[in-house]
Amino acid sequence: MLSDAMAALHIVLSFLPFSFLRYYPFLNKLRISIKRLCGIYLALLLLQIVSFIWLYNRDFLDLQLMQRYRIVFGFLHITLSFIVIKEKFFKHFFVYLIMFTYAVIVSRNAYIVEELLSLYFAHTSPFLIMNVVILLQLLLSYPFVFRFIKIKFTPLLETKNTDVWNYIWIIPMMIIVLVAIVDFELSRKAAFDWKYYISRFLMSLGNFLSCFILIKILEQTNQNATLNENIRMTSKLIVAQTNHYKMLTEYINKAKAAKHDLHHHILVLQSYLQDKEFLKLEEYLNKYQVRLEKSVQPVICNNYVVDAILQHYLASTKTLMIQFTVKVDMLVQIAMDDFDLCIILGNAIENAIEACQRMQGMDRFIELNIKMVGNMLVITIDNSYDGIVKVTDTSLLSSKRTGDKEGVGLDSIESVVNKYHGILDLAYTEDIFKTSIMLNLTNS
Amino acid sequence: MKIAVCDDSEYDKYCLFNCLNGYCKDSFINAVITAYGSGESLLEDFKENMFDMIFLDIYMSGIDGIETAKKIRAIDAQCLLIFVTTSRDHALDGFAVKALHYLLKPVSSENLAEVFHRCKNLLAGNEKCIEVISERLPVKIQMKSIDFIEVYDKACFIHVGLNIIKTYLSLEEIYSQLDQKFFLRCHRSYVVNMCSIVNVGDRDFILKSGNLIPIRQSEKGVIKKTYMNFVCSLARDDHHAV
């Protein structure tokens, strides 16, 4: 009875911890609910335990049957995880391979220790020693591996714009094949052979090294993506600022000219007045009024940066025949990095413009509202679109950009929203796409 | 309705006064209009709740319209401010003091109609009240002035600015009296006025007064979404803003 319990514990110990790590990075990408997954998984584990105990309590240990048992359940575990997790194949294949290696190392070590010690503890259950060794190893390594997976690895899984996943799995795969070949020939003698230890050590080292390199690559890719995005935004900003600067210079020149003209106008008015030609006087005044109104381009917003950006897009939408209405109600000074605000406005407006360009028909519009509510900045952008929304695995994309750039704009909006602990909400009807953004600013 | 007009140009003041007077008579609005010739003279008189609406000229000798508005806002957060101006250039400063509208000179009665239309929605909100029994006496509370309501030890505490009104009505009963467009049941024992919220944290709403109102964690998503829809509706359409 005790040995049965030990056998059961052995199965649990050599599967459950590793399966948990296997599923952990993908918990939000499951095809079924977590509860259901747990149910299915536990059922599988139970089945495994029962058949393991049954196999072990037979009159003689059929090694061939044991091998088959391992293959069948290993296969079931793989199939379950690949069916349940919704992610690019090679991505979770890599995670699977790494976890597989981890599990194999732990259980092989336990096996070897048991082999070594069985001479001295011949009477104890064979699984007792193994379980103790596995537990010890897990206690020593599991916290670190878990932390590593949680903090370093999981965030990097989101990295886009890289095809490193398609190749990186080859390294652990090769090593696992090697291990499998060696382990098949594993005999009792191997436990006393130093060559075996060294080759095993090197193989596991190789596996973890591949993991390490992968993380370095992904970090670099991420950094590059942010830098590229920054460069793109900065160049946009420079264009906007230059235009704004030009506009201001124009104003100044116009004002100078107007001041000069004023002198002339006064002279004309005076002469009309002297001659008592009131009709002509009125006519002249009306003409002057019209001219004055034409020459003044209204300021949209007193926040210089926002105004520059909005003027820029106002001009470009005019040429694209998109009706762009803007309503800004915000303080001149807000507790927010100008650059962040530009990222949000620039990307959101650009997405809206792109959506408008994709659609046929003339009723293309963008409606932008910016408003301070308490210490929160609320930005809403409603635009017309062609009615086609692409929903990908992870996020809803407003646009159907092709190639690698897909969704970059929305991603950078999202990262700024997260920075300010805000909320990003996308909603759509048949012909209007609504983007709503709320940012928590600290008291300014 | 109590209305003030403030303009340093005698002529403009006269025009606006006449126009307002005419409009109010035509549309059966019972209005008392007071005219001031400078920001200083208005501020000298000004007390909280003295006016429902104030029409302010932006360019005035002495302190200008924007400065006057800031000082008015420091005393009275509720009254409606309307700027009157000759050019659009400066109108945007008005947003910092929560101006309702700006009018371009010369003011016509069509322009006034638009202003009054927007005001009507706002002022209608002013009159909405709830009635509760506190200390065995019925108390009328202006709905807009309620910041939040909390349940503590079988009693409900209605927070109105610095005042707290205690009542033994259940939170459900009070909540059913309130306008659900503005009030959010964000926790088992809390109802919050969404207009009083200045920040949204992970676990609570932060109010102007600094109070933290907890968000029911099991319904966090729905509650935040409701609030998000509320602020976005404010941004999309100013008409029923406060």
CSV table of C-alpha atoms in Angstrom, one decimal, chain A residues 296 299-300 302 327-329 331 369 371 373-376 380 382 423 425 434-438 440-441, chain B residues 88-89 92-93 95-96 98 197-201 224-225 227-229 231-232 234-238 241:
chain,number,residue,atom,x,y,z
A,296,VAL,CA,-6.7,84.2,-39.1
A,299,VAL,CA,-5.8,77.9,-32.6
A,300,ILE,CA,-7.2,74.5,-31.7
A,302,ASN,CA,-3.3,76.2,-26.2
A,327,LYS,CA,-12.8,69.3,-29.8
A,328,VAL,CA,-10.1,69.9,-27.2
A,329,ASP,CA,-10.8,70.8,-23.6
A,331,LEU,CA,-5.3,72.3,-19.6
A,369,ASN,CA,-12.4,64.7,-28.5
A,371,LYS,CA,-11.1,66.3,-22.3
A,373,VAL,CA,-12.1,64.8,-16.3
A,374,GLY,CA,-10.7,65.2,-12.8
A,375,ASN,CA,-7.1,64.3,-13.1
A,376,MET,CA,-7.8,62.0,-16.0
A,380,THR,CA,-11.9,59.6,-27.9
A,382,ASP,CA,-14.4,57.9,-33.7
A,423,ILE,CA,-7.8,52.1,-19.9
A,425,ASP,CA,-11.2,50.5,-25.1
A,434,LYS,CA,-14.6,54.0,-31.6
A,435,THR,CA,-11.3,54.2,-29.8
A,436,SER,CA,-11.5,55.4,-26.2
A,437,ILE,CA,-8.5,56.2,-24.0
A,438,MET,CA,-8.4,57.2,-20.4
A,440,ASN,CA,-4.6,58.6,-15.0
A,441,LEU,CA,-2.5,61.7,-14.5
B,88,ARG,CA,-11.7,83.2,-31.6
B,89,ASP,CA,-8.0,83.3,-30.7
B,92,LEU,CA,-9.6,78.3,-25.6
B,93,ASP,CA,-8.2,79.6,-22.4
B,95,PHE,CA,-11.5,75.6,-20.8
B,96,ALA,CA,-9.1,75.9,-17.8
B,98,LYS,CA,-14.7,75.2,-17.2
B,197,ILE,CA,-14.1,60.9,-9.3
B,198,VAL,CA,-10.7,62.3,-10.3
B,199,ASN,CA,-8.6,59.2,-10.6
B,200,VAL,CA,-9.1,55.5,-11.1
B,201,GLY,CA,-6.8,53.2,-9.2
B,224,LYS,CA,-14.5,50.2,-14.7
B,225,LYS,CA,-16.1,49.7,-18.1
B,227,TYR,CA,-17.1,54.4,-15.6
B,228,MET,CA,-15.0,54.5,-18.8
B,229,ASN,CA,-18.2,54.7,-20.9
B,231,VAL,CA,-16.2,59.7,-19.0
B,232,CYS,CA,-16.1,59.0,-22.8
B,234,LEU,CA,-18.6,63.3,-21.4
B,235,ALA,CA,-15.7,63.7,-23.9
B,236,ARG,CA,-17.8,62.8,-27.0
B,237,ASP,CA,-20.7,65.0,-26.1
B,238,ASP,CA,-20.5,67.9,-23.7
B,241,ALA,CA,-21.6,67.4,-18.7
